[in-house]
CSV table of C-alpha atoms in Angstrom, one decimal:
chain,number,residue,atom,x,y,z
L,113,UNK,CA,5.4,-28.4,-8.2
L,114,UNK,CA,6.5,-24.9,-9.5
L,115,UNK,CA,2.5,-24.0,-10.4
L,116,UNK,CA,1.8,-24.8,-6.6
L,117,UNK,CA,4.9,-22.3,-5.3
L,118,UNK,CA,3.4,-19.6,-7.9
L,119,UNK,CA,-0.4,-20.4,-6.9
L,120,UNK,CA,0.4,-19.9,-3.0
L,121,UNK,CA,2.6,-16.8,-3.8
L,122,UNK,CA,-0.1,-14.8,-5.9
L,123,UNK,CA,-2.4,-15.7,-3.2
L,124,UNK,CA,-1.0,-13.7,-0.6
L,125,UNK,CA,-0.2,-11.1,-2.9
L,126,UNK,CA,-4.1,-11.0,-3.3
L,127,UNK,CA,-4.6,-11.2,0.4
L,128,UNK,CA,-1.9,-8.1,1.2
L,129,UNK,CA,-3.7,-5.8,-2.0
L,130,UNK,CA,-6.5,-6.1,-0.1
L,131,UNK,CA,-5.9,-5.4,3.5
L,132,UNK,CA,-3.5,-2.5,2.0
L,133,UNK,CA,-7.1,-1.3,-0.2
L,134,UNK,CA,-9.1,-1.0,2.8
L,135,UNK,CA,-6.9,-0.2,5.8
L,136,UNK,CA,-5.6,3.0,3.7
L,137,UNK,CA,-9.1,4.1,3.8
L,138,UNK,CA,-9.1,4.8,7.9
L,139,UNK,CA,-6.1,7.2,7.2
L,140,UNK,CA,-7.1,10.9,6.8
L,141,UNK,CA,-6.7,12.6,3.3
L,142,UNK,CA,-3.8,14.8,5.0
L,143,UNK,CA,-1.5,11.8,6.4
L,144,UNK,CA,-1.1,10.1,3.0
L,145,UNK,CA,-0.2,10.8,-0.4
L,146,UNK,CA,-2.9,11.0,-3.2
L,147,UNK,CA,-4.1,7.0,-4.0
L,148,UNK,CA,-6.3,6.4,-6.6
L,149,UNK,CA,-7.5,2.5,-6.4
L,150,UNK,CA,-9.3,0.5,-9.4
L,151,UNK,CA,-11.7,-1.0,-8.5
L,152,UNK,CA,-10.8,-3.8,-11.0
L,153,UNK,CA,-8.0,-4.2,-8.9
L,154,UNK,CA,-9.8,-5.3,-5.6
L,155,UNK,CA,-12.3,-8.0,-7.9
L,156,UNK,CA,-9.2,-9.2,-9.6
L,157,UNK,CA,-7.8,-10.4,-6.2
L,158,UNK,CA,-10.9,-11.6,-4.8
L,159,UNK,CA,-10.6,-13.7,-7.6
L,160,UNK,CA,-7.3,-14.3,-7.0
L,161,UNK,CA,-8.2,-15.5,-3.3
L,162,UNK,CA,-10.2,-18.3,-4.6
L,163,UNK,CA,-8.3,-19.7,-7.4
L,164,UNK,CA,-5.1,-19.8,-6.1
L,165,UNK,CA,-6.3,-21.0,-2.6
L,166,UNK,CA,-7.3,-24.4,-4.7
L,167,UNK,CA,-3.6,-25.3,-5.5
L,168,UNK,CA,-3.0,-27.3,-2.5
L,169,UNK,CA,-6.6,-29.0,-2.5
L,170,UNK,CA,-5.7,-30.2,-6.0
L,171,UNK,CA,-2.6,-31.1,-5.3
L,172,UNK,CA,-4.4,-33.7,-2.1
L,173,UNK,CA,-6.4,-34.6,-4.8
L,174,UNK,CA,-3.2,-35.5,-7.3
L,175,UNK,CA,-1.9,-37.6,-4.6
L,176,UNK,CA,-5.0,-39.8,-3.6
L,177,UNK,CA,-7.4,-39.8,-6.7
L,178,UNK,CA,-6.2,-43.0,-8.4
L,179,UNK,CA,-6.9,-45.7,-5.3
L,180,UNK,CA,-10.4,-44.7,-5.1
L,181,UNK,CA,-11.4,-42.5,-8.3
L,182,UNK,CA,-11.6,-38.9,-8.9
L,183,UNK,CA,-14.9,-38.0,-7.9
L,184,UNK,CA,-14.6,-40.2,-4.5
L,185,UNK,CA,-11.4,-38.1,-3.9
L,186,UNK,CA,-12.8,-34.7,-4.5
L,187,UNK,CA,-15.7,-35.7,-2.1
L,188,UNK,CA,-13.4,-36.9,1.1
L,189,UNK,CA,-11.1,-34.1,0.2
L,190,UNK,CA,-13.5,-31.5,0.2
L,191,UNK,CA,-15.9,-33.1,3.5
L,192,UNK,CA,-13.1,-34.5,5.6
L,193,UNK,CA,-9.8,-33.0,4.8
L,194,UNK,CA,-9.4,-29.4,7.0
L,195,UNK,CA,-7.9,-27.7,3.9
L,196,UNK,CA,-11.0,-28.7,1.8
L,197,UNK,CA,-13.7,-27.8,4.0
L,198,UNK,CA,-11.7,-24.3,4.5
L,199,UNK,CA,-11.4,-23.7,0.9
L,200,UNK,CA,-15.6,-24.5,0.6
L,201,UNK,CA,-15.7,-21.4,3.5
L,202,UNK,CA,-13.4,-19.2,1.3
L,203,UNK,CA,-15.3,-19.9,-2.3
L,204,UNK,CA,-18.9,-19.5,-0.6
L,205,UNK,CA,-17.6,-16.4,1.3
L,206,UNK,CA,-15.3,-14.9,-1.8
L,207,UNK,CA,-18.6,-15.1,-3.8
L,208,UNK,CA,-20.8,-12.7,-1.4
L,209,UNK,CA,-17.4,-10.9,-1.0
L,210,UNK,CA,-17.2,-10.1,-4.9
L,211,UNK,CA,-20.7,-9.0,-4.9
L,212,UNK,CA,-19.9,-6.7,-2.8
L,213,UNK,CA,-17.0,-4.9,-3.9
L,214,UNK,CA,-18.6,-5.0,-7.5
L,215,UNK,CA,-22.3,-3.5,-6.5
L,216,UNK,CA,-20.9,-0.8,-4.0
L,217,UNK,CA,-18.3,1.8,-3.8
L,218,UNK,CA,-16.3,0.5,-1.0
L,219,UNK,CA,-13.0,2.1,-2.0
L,220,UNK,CA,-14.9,5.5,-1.1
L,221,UNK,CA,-16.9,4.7,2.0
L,222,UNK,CA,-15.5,3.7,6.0
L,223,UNK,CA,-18.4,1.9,6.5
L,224,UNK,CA,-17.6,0.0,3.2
L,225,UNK,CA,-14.0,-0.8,3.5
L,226,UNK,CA,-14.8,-1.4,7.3
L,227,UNK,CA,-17.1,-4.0,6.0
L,228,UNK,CA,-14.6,-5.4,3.1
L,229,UNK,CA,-12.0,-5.8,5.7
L,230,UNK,CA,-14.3,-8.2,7.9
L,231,UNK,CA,-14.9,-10.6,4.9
L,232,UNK,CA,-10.9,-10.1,4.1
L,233,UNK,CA,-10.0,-11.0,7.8
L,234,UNK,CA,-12.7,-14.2,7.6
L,235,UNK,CA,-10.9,-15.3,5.1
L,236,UNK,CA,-7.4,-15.1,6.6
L,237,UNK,CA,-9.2,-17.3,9.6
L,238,UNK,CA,-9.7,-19.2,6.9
L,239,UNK,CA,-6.6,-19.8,5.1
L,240,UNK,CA,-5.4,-20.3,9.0
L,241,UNK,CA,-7.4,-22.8,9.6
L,242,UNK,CA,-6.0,-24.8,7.0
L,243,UNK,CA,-2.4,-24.2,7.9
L,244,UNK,CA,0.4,-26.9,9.0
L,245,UNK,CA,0.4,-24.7,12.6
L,246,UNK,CA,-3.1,-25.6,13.0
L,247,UNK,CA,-2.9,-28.9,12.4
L,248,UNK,CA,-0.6,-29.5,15.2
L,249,UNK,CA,-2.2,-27.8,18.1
L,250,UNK,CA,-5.9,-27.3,19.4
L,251,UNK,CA,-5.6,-23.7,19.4
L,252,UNK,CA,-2.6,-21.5,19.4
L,253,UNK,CA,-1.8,-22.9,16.2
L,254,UNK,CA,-4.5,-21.5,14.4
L,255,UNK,CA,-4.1,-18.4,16.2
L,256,UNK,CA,-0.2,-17.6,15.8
L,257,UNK,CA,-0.9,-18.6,12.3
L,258,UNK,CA,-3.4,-16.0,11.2
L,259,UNK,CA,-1.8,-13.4,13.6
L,260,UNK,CA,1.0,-13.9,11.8
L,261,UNK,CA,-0.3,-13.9,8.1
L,262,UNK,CA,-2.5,-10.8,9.2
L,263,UNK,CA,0.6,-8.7,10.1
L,264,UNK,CA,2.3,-9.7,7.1
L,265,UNK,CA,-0.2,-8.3,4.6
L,266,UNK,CA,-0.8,-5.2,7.0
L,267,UNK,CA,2.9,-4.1,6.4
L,268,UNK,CA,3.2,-5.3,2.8
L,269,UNK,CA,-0.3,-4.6,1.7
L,270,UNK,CA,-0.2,-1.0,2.9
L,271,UNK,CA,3.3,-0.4,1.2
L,272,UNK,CA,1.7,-2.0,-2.0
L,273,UNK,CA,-0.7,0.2,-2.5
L,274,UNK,CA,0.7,3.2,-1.4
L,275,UNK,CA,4.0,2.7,-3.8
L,276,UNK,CA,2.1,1.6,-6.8
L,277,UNK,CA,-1.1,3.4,-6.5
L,278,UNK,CA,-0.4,7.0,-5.4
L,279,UNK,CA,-0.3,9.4,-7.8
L,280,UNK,CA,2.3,12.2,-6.3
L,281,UNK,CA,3.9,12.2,-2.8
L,282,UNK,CA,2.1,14.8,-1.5
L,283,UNK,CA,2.3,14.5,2.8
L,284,UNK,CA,4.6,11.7,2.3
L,285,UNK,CA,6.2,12.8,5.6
L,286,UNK,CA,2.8,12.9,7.4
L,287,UNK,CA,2.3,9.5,5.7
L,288,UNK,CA,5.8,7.8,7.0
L,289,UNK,CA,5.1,9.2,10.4
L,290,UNK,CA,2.4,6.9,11.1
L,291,UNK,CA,3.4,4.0,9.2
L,292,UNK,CA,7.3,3.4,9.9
L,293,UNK,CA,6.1,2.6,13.9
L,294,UNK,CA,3.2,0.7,12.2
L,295,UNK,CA,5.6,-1.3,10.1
L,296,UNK,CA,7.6,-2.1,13.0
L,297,UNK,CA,5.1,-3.5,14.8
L,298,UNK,CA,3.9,-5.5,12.2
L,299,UNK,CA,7.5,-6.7,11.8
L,300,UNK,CA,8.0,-7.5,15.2
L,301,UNK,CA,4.9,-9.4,15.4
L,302,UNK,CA,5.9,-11.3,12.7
L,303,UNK,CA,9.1,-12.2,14.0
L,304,UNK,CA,7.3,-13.0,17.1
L,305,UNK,CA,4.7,-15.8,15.7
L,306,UNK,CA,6.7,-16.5,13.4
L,307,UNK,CA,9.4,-18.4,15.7
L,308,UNK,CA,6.7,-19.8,17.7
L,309,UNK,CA,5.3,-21.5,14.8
L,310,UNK,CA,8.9,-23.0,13.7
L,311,UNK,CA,9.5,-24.4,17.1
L,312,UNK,CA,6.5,-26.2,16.4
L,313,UNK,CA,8.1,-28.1,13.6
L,314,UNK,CA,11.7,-28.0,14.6
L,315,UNK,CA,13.7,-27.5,17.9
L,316,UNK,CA,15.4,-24.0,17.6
L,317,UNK,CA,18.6,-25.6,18.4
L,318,UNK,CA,18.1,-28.1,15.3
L,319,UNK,CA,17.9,-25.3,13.0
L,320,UNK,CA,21.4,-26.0,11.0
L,321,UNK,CA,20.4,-29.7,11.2
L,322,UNK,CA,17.6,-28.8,9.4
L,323,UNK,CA,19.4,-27.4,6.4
L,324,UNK,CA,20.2,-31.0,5.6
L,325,UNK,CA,16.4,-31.2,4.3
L,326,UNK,CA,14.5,-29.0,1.6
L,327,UNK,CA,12.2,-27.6,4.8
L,328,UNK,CA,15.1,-26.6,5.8
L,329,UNK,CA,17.0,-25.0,3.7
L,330,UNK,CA,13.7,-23.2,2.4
L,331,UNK,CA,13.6,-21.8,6.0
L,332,UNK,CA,16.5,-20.2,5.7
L,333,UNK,CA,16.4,-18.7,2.6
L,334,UNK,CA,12.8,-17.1,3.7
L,335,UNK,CA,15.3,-15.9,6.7
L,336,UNK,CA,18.2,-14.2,4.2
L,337,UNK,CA,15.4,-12.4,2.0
L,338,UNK,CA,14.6,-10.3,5.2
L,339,UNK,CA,17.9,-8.9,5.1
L,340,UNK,CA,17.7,-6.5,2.2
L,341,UNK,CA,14.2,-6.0,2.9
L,342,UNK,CA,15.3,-4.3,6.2
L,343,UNK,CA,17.5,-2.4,4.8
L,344,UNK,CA,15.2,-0.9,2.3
L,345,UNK,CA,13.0,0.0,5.5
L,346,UNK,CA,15.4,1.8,6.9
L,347,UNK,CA,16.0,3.9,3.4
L,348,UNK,CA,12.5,4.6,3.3
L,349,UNK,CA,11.4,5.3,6.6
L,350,UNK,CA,14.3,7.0,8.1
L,351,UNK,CA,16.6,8.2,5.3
L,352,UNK,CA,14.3,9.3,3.1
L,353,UNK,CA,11.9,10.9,5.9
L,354,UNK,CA,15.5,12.6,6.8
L,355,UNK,CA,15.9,14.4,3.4
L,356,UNK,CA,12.3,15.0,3.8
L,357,UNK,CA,13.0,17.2,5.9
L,358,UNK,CA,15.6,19.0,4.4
L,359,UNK,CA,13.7,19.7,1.3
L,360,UNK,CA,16.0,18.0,-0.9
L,361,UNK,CA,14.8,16.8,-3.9
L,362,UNK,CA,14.0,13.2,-3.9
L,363,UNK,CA,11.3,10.6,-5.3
L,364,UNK,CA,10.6,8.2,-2.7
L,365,UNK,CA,7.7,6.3,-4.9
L,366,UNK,CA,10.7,4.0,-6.4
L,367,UNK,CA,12.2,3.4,-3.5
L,368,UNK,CA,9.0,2.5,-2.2
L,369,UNK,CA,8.1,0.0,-5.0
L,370,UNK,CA,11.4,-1.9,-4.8
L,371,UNK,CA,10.3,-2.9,-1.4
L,372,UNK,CA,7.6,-4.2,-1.8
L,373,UNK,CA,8.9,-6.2,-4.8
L,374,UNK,CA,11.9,-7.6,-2.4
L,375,UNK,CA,9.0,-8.5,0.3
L,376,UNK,CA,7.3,-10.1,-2.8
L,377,UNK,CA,10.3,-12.7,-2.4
L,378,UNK,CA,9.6,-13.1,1.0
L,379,UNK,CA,5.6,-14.2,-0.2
L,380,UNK,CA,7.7,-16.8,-3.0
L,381,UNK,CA,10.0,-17.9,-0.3
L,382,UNK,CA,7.0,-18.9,1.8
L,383,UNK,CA,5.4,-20.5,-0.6
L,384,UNK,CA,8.5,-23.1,-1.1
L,385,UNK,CA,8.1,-23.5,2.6
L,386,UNK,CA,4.7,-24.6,2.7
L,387,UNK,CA,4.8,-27.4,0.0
L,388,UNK,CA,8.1,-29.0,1.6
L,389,UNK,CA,7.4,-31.8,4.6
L,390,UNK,CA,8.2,-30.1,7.9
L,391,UNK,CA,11.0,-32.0,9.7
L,392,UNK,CA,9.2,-33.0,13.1
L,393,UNK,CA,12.1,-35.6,13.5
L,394,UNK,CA,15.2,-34.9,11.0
L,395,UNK,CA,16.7,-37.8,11.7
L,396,UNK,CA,13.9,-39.8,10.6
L,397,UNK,CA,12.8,-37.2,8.2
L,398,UNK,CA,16.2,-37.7,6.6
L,399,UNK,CA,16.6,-41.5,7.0
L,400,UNK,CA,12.9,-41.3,4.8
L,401,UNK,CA,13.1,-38.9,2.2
L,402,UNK,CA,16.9,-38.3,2.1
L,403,UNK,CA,19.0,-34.7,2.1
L,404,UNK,CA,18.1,-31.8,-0.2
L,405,UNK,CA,19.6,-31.9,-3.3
L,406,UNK,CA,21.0,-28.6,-2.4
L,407,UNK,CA,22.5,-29.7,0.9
L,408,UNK,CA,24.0,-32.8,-0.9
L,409,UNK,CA,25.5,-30.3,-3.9
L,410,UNK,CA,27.7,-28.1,-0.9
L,411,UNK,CA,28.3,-30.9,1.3
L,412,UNK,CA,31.3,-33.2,0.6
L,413,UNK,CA,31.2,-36.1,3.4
L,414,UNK,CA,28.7,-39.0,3.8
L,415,UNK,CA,25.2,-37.8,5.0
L,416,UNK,CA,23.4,-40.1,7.9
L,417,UNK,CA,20.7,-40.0,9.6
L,418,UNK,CA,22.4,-39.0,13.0
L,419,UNK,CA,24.7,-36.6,11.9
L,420,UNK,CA,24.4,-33.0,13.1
L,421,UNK,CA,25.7,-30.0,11.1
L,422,UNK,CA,29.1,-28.5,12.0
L,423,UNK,CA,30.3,-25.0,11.1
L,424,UNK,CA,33.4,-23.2,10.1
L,425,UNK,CA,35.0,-20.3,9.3
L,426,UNK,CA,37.5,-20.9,6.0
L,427,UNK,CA,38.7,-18.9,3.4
L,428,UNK,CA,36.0,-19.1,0.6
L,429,UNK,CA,33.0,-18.8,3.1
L,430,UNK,CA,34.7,-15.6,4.7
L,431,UNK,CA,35.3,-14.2,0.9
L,432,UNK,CA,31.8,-14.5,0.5
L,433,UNK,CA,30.7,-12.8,3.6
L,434,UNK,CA,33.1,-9.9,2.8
L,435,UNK,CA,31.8,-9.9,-0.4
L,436,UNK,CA,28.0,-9.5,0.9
L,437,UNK,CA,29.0,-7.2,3.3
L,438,UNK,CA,30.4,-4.8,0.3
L,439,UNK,CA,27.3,-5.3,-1.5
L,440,UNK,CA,24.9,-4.0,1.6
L,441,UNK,CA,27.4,-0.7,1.7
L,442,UNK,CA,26.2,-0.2,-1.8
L,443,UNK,CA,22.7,-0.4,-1.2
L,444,UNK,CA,23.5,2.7,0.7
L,445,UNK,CA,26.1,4.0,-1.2
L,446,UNK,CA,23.6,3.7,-4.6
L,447,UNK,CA,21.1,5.7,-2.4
L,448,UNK,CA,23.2,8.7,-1.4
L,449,UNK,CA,24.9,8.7,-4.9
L,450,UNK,CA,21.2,9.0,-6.2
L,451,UNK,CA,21.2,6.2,-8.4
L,452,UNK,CA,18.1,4.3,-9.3
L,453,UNK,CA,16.5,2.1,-7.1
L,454,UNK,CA,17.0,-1.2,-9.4
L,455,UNK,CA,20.6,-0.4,-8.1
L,456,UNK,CA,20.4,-0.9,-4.6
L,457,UNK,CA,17.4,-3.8,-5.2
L,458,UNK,CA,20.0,-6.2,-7.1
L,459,UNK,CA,22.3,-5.3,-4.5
L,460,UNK,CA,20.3,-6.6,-2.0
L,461,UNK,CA,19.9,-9.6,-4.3
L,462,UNK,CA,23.2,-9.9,-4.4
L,463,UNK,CA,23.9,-9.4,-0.8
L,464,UNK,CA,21.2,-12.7,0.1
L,465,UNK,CA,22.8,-14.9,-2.5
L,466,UNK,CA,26.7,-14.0,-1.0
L,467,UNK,CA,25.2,-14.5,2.6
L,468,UNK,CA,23.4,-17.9,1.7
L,469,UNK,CA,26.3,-19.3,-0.5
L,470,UNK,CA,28.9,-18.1,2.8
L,471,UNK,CA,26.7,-19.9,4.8
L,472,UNK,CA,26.5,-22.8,3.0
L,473,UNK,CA,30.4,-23.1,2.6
L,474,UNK,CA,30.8,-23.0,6.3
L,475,UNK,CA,29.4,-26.4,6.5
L,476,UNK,CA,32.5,-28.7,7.9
């Protein structure tokens, strides 16, 4: 199962490098920093698109292939199952895609990258087609899905390539002037969709029921690993820009990579989500499968079917949240001291595994 989680995560690490490639080419020379993208780069994840977009086809195919026979399962898979017949779109399409980017220069033409982003946003229709969300409803679904995916790799594909791709941070404050609204947008829209398409699998007021079940408590961790991640944003776009201002000497390329790194969980997280069963009933989900073996490991009483999660404040979950608490002051206290940014990134680490493991002791 660990192949599928790193498969789905690489893939939209692919998808984010290249919305990030071809959006930075709308921005004038004079609002960004010098970027210097290989083209190697942009084949490598078109690549990347197609092979690890196969993980969850094979993994259909794992499940069914010894009632009827391998080849009989690749062919119903691939002709009758959504998620095969949208992976035949992305392969066909990837192939023209990678033509493309290999015969022309698209990382130095608008027309070009205007044309790279259609086939990169075809594909995300793609990949949305395939999803849970789409499977559940005629439309909206499919829409929220792909809305949602698309504003994900906007934010972190732009940060991507701007922190590991520029070569000085020249206009850095021209280049954070346009992008910290544009980042919170995309964030907002992603909050937005995104608890749209949960209440499709659970009822909102089920979520701490739901972290009885490996969906569940994969939710939630995909939750904590935002925390940090804001924080960062608010370093880079506001602090930094700040200091920016006042001439004082600062980097903020590091800063910048660490980020995206920490959103990189976010894509991992994810990942975890997809693969687990999504908990339309808990209690029958529960009664079926049984709790996670996470749940079970915290939780001391007898787990049924009809039980509903009860919190509680007590003196070990309250040590923990003092204890993340401390570390988020020294994700700020790291950045004012000037320390490096690995500081303040295992802080943040820190601070989602003292928040997760304070939540998980408040469980009565």
């Amino acid at each position: 199962m660990v192949w599928i989680y790193i498969s789905e995560s690489l893939l939209y690490l692919c998808f984010s490098l290249l919305v990030g490639s071809f959006i930075i080419q709308f921005i004038p020379e004079r609002l960004k920093p010098d970027i210097r993208i290989p083209k190697r780069l942009i084949q490598l994840a078109v690549l990347g698109v197609v092979f690890f977009s196969v993980a969850p086809v094979i993994r259909i195919i794992s499940f069914l292939y010894e009632d009827i026979g391998l080849i009989m399962t690749m062919q119903n898979v691939l002709g009758g199952f959504e998620i095969g017949k949208a992976w035949n779109i992305t392969v066909i399409l990837s192939v023209f895609f990678y033509l493309f980017v290999s015969l022309f220069p698209v990382v130095k033409s608008k027309t070009l990258s205007g044309i790279s982003l259609v086939f990169t946003f075809i594909l995300i229709l793609a990949l949305g087609w395939a999803s849970h969300g789409a499977s559940l409803t005629e439309w909206s679904g499919f829409i929220f899905h792909s809305l949602h995916f698309l504003a994900v790799t906007v934010w972190i594909g732009i940060l991507l390539i701007v922190g590991w791709c520029s070569k000085n941070q020249e206009n850095w404050l021209a280049y954070l002037k346009w992008f910290t609204p544009l980042a919170i947008g995309c964030f907002l829209t992603i909050m937005g969709t995104g608890l749209f398409l949960m209440t499709l699998v659970i009822d909102v007021n089920e979520y701490g029921d739901a972290w009885m079940l490996s969906y569940g408590q994969a939710l939630l961790v995909k939750h904590l690993t935002i925390i940090p991640i804001l924080f960062f944003a608010f370093i880079n776009g506001f602090w930094i820009r700040r200091k920016l201002k006042r001439q004082e000497q600062i980097n903020p390329i590091p800063w910048l990579k660490f980020e995206s790194i920490l959103l990189f969980f976010t894509f991992v997280s994810t990942a975890v989500l997809g693969q687990q069963e999504p908990p339309h009933s808990i209690e029958m989900t529960l009664g079926g499968s049984g709790p996670s073996a996470v749940f079970d490991y915290f939780y001391s009483g007898i787990i049924n079917p009809s039980m509903h999660v009860q919190f509680g404040l007590n003196t070990i979950n309250t040590l923990f949240f003092i204890v993340a608490i401390i570390f988020i002051w020294l994700i700020f206290y790291s950045f004012r001291k000037k320390a490096p940014a690995v500081v303040s990134f295992f802080m943040g680490m820190f601070c989602t595994l003292s928040l997760y493991l304070g939540l998980m002791a408040s469980i009565q």
